[in-house]
mmCIF file of C-alpha atoms in Angstrom:
data_model
loop_
_atom_site.group_PDB
_atom_site.id
_atom_site.type_symbol
_atom_site.label_atom_id
_atom_site.label_comp_id
_atom_site.label_asym_id
_atom_site.label_seq_id
_atom_site.Cartn_x
_atom_site.Cartn_y
_atom_site.Cartn_z
ATOM 1 C CA ALA A 1 0.188 0.132 -0.011
ATOM 2 C CA GLN A 2 2.946 2.323 0.650
ATOM 3 C CA ALA A 3 4.117 2.049 -2.901
ATOM 4 C CA LEU A 4 0.549 2.739 -4.115
ATOM 5 C CA ALA A 5 0.549 5.952 -2.233
ATOM 6 C CA THR A 6 2.834 7.361 -4.873
ATOM 7 C CA LEU A 7 -0.201 7.449 -7.205
ATOM 8 C CA GLN A 8 -0.894 10.858 -5.982
ATOM 9 C CA GLU A 9 1.895 11.959 -8.211
ATOM 10 C CA SER A 10 -0.114 11.309 -11.257
ATOM 11 C CA ALA A 11 -0.832 14.291 -13.429
ATOM 12 C CA ALA A 12 -3.884 12.596 -15.283
ATOM 13 C CA LEU A 13 -5.530 10.209 -12.838
ATOM 14 C CA HIS A 14 -8.960 11.278 -12.083
ATOM 15 C CA THR A 15 -10.593 7.865 -10.882
ATOM 16 C CA LEU A 16 -8.772 5.325 -8.646
ATOM 17 C CA GLY A 17 -10.203 2.305 -6.935
ATOM 18 C CA LEU A 18 -8.145 -0.050 -4.785
ATOM 19 C CA ASN A 19 -9.605 -3.373 -3.497
ATOM 20 C CA PHE A 20 -7.353 -4.754 -0.644
ATOM 21 C CA ALA A 21 -9.947 -7.211 0.721
ATOM 22 C CA ALA A 22 -8.871 -10.143 2.503
ATOM 23 C CA ASN A 23 -5.125 -9.058 2.637
ATOM 24 C CA GLN A 24 -3.007 -7.843 5.418
ATOM 25 C CA VAL A 25 -2.795 -4.182 4.653
ATOM 26 C CA GLY A 26 -3.126 -3.071 8.220
ATOM 27 C CA ASP A 27 -3.287 0.335 9.774
ATOM 28 C CA ALA A 28 0.191 1.215 8.231
ATOM 29 C CA GLY A 29 -0.847 0.622 4.732
ATOM 30 C CA ALA A 30 -4.181 2.466 4.966
ATOM 31 C CA GLN A 31 -2.348 5.414 6.724
ATOM 32 C CA ALA A 32 0.128 5.472 3.773
ATOM 33 C CA LEU A 33 -2.904 5.902 1.417
ATOM 34 C CA ALA A 34 -3.962 9.040 3.200
ATOM 35 C CA GLY A 35 -1.321 10.846 1.112
ATOM 36 C CA LEU A 36 -3.588 10.700 -1.702
ATOM 37 C CA LYS A 37 -5.124 13.681 -0.292
ATOM 38 C CA HIS A 38 -2.347 15.739 -1.959
ATOM 39 C CA SER A 39 -3.395 14.837 -5.504
ATOM 40 C CA THR A 40 -4.732 17.646 -7.479
ATOM 41 C CA THR A 41 -6.423 15.571 -10.119
ATOM 42 C CA LEU A 42 -8.061 12.757 -8.229
ATOM 43 C CA HIS A 43 -11.870 13.303 -8.305
ATOM 44 C CA THR A 44 -13.208 9.795 -7.440
ATOM 45 C CA LEU A 45 -11.464 7.496 -4.907
ATOM 46 C CA CYS A 46 -12.645 3.990 -3.768
ATOM 47 C CA LEU A 47 -10.706 1.998 -1.103
ATOM 48 C CA ASP A 48 -11.931 -1.332 0.050
ATOM 49 C CA PHE A 49 -10.081 -2.584 3.154
ATOM 50 C CA THR A 50 -12.718 -5.419 4.033
ATOM 51 C CA ASP A 51 -11.289 -7.953 6.237
ATOM 52 C CA ASN A 52 -7.795 -6.425 6.542
ATOM 53 C CA ARG A 53 -7.168 -6.114 10.241
ATOM 54 C CA VAL A 54 -7.438 -2.409 10.185
ATOM 55 C CA GLY A 55 -8.646 -0.432 13.217
ATOM 56 C CA ASP A 56 -9.335 2.943 14.377
ATOM 57 C CA GLY A 57 -5.942 4.368 13.332
ATOM 58 C CA ALA A 58 -6.467 3.573 9.699
ATOM 59 C CA ALA A 59 -9.872 5.430 9.750
ATOM 60 C CA ASP A 60 -8.358 8.310 11.550
ATOM 61 C CA ALA A 61 -5.613 8.772 8.924
ATOM 62 C CA LEU A 62 -7.925 8.303 6.007
ATOM 63 C CA ALA A 63 -10.237 10.956 7.477
ATOM 64 C CA MET A 64 -7.413 13.282 6.477
ATOM 65 C CA LEU A 65 -8.723 12.992 2.773
ATOM 66 C CA LYS A 66 -11.078 15.547 3.861
ATOM 67 C CA GLU A 67 -8.366 18.066 3.066
ATOM 68 C CA SER A 68 -8.137 17.052 -0.550
ATOM 69 C CA ILE A 69 -8.780 19.984 -3.008
ATOM 70 C CA ALA A 70 -9.925 17.499 -5.756
ATOM 71 C CA ILE A 71 -11.673 14.472 -4.421
ATOM 72 C CA GLN A 72 -15.551 14.816 -4.822
ATOM 73 C CA THR A 73 -16.519 11.206 -4.718
ATOM 74 C CA LEU A 74 -15.214 9.000 -1.819
ATOM 75 C CA SER A 75 -15.893 5.366 -1.001
ATOM 76 C CA LEU A 76 -14.151 3.708 2.046
ATOM 77 C CA ALA A 77 -15.036 0.202 3.030
ATOM 78 C CA PHE A 78 -14.062 -0.935 6.494
ATOM 79 C CA ALA A 79 -16.164 -4.108 6.771
ATOM 80 C CA THR A 80 -15.338 -7.037 9.003
ATOM 81 C CA ASN A 81 -12.339 -4.975 10.731
ATOM 82 C CA ARG A 82 -11.585 -3.712 13.980
ATOM 83 C CA VAL A 83 -12.958 -0.155 13.604
ATOM 84 C CA GLY A 84 -15.219 1.391 16.214
ATOM 85 C CA ASP A 85 -16.549 4.606 17.567
ATOM 86 C CA ALA A 86 -13.206 6.408 17.386
ATOM 87 C CA ALA A 87 -13.146 5.560 13.536
ATOM 88 C CA ALA A 88 -16.783 6.818 13.217
ATOM 89 C CA GLN A 89 -15.844 9.967 14.962
ATOM 90 C CA ALA A 90 -12.879 10.608 12.747
ATOM 91 C CA LEU A 91 -14.769 9.822 9.548
ATOM 92 C CA ALA A 92 -17.534 12.177 10.592
ATOM 93 C CA ALA A 93 -14.886 14.819 9.994
ATOM 94 C CA PHE A 94 -15.797 14.514 6.235
ATOM 95 C CA LYS A 95 -18.381 17.126 6.980
ATOM 96 C CA GLU A 96 -15.614 19.710 6.876
ATOM 97 C CA SER A 97 -14.589 18.802 3.282
ATOM 98 C CA ALA A 98 -14.784 21.722 0.889
ATOM 99 C CA THR A 99 -15.068 19.310 -2.228
ATOM 100 C CA LEU A 100 -16.671 16.097 -1.209
ATOM 101 C CA HIS A 101 -20.256 15.700 -2.569
ATOM 102 C CA THR A 102 -20.803 11.824 -2.554
ATOM 103 C CA LEU A 103 -19.549 9.636 0.387
ATOM 104 C CA SER A 104 -20.069 5.957 1.066
ATOM 105 C CA LEU A 105 -18.760 4.477 4.295
ATOM 106 C CA ASP A 106 -19.047 0.618 4.709
ATOM 107 C CA LEU A 107 -18.749 -0.154 8.479
ATOM 108 C CA THR A 108 -20.510 -3.635 7.981
ATOM 109 C CA PHE A 109 -19.723 -5.993 11.110
ATOM 110 C CA SER A 110 -17.803 -3.256 12.747
ATOM 111 C CA GLN A 111 -17.552 -2.313 16.452
ATOM 112 C CA VAL A 112 -19.428 1.007 15.971
ATOM 113 C CA ARG A 113 -21.918 1.559 18.741
ATOM 114 C CA ASP A 114 -24.163 4.579 19.654
ATOM 115 C CA ALA A 115 -21.195 7.148 20.142
ATOM 116 C CA GLY A 116 -20.002 6.448 16.568
ATOM 117 C CA ALA A 117 -23.662 6.739 15.183
ATOM 118 C CA HIS A 118 -24.070 10.037 16.867
ATOM 119 C CA ALA A 119 -20.778 11.160 15.428
ATOM 120 C CA LEU A 120 -21.864 9.918 11.875
ATOM 121 C CA ALA A 121 -25.036 11.854 12.192
ATOM 122 C CA MET A 122 -23.204 15.191 12.255
ATOM 123 C CA LEU A 123 -22.422 14.506 8.466
ATOM 124 C CA LYS A 124 -25.853 16.349 8.068
ATOM 125 C CA ASP A 125 -23.996 19.504 8.788
ATOM 126 C CA SER A 126 -21.948 19.173 5.768
ATOM 127 C CA ALA A 127 -21.984 22.241 3.294
ATOM 128 C CA THR A 128 -21.124 20.119 0.250
ATOM 129 C CA LEU A 129 -22.099 16.520 0.754
ATOM 130 C CA HIS A 130 -25.405 15.650 -1.170
ATOM 131 C CA THR A 131 -25.125 11.994 -1.557
ATOM 132 C CA LEU A 132 -24.434 9.685 1.590
ATOM 133 C CA ASN A 133 -24.477 5.839 1.875
ATOM 134 C CA LEU A 134 -23.714 4.342 5.371
ATOM 135 C CA LYS A 135 -23.488 0.775 5.742
ATOM 136 C CA LEU A 136 -23.675 -0.373 9.457
ATOM 137 C CA TYR A 137 -24.986 -3.934 8.785
ATOM 138 C CA GLY A 138 -24.373 -6.077 11.817
ATOM 139 C CA SER A 139 -22.760 -3.379 13.850
ATOM 140 C CA GLN A 140 -23.574 -2.654 17.671
ATOM 141 C CA VAL A 141 -25.870 0.473 17.262
ATOM 142 C CA SER A 142 -29.044 0.511 19.390
ATOM 143 C CA ALA A 143 -32.247 2.276 18.995
ATOM 144 C CA ASP A 144 -30.835 5.394 20.242
ATOM 145 C CA GLY A 145 -28.085 5.509 17.754
ATOM 146 C CA ILE A 146 -30.377 4.531 14.913
ATOM 147 C CA HIS A 147 -32.552 7.500 16.021
ATOM 148 C CA SER A 148 -29.479 9.840 15.663
ATOM 149 C CA LEU A 149 -28.883 8.473 12.049
ATOM 150 C CA ILE A 150 -32.395 8.886 11.170
ATOM 151 C CA MET A 151 -31.927 12.477 11.777
ATOM 152 C CA LEU A 152 -29.693 12.805 8.729
ATOM 153 C CA LYS A 153 -32.839 13.365 6.834
ATOM 154 C CA GLU A 154 -32.711 16.908 8.269
ATOM 155 C CA SER A 155 -29.849 17.909 5.976
ATOM 156 C CA ARG A 156 -30.670 20.722 3.802
ATOM 157 C CA ILE A 157 -28.537 19.615 0.895
ATOM 158 C CA PHE A 158 -28.770 15.648 0.843
ATOM 159 C CA HIS A 159 -30.317 14.611 -2.437
ATOM 160 C CA THR A 160 -29.592 10.866 -1.656
ATOM 161 C CA LEU A 161 -29.460 9.092 1.783
ATOM 162 C CA LYS A 162 -29.061 5.308 2.083
ATOM 163 C CA LEU A 163 -28.743 3.615 5.606
ATOM 164 C CA ASP A 164 -28.184 0.001 5.845
ATOM 165 C CA LEU A 165 -28.970 -0.778 9.570
ATOM 166 C CA VAL A 166 -29.813 -4.475 9.222
ATOM 167 C CA ASP A 167 -29.021 -6.572 12.360
ATOM 168 C CA ASN A 168 -28.303 -4.200 14.956
#
């Protein structure tokens, strides 16, 4: 993953999808990819860390992608990993992005609980985000956390909102 982080130097790359599912990228590899925030041409980024032994540190590092001046569409998959409330709180910082309009976060079978759900609900305050897809299938969010997530509908600019809350 560290070698792939040099893709930020590409002068023509607009779309990048990297699927690391069922590997051992770990937090260090995910953290290296946070350097993609420096790309000035990358508009669409999809990173899949499903079943990769990543934890809150990886999500915290990748939340720095909010500083990108180019990324408009972002998909991050952390399914079946050790990410929890701290990761959700870090990822909620995407509300501060000046360019992001489409965000997909897959936290399926994670350790996210109500505190993480409350943090993710703050994405409704984004000034640029109009499409949000949150997958929390099989996480540990109670009715209280789900209520917070339902409040995402209060966003004034969301056009599309998809919440996967099965088996909570």
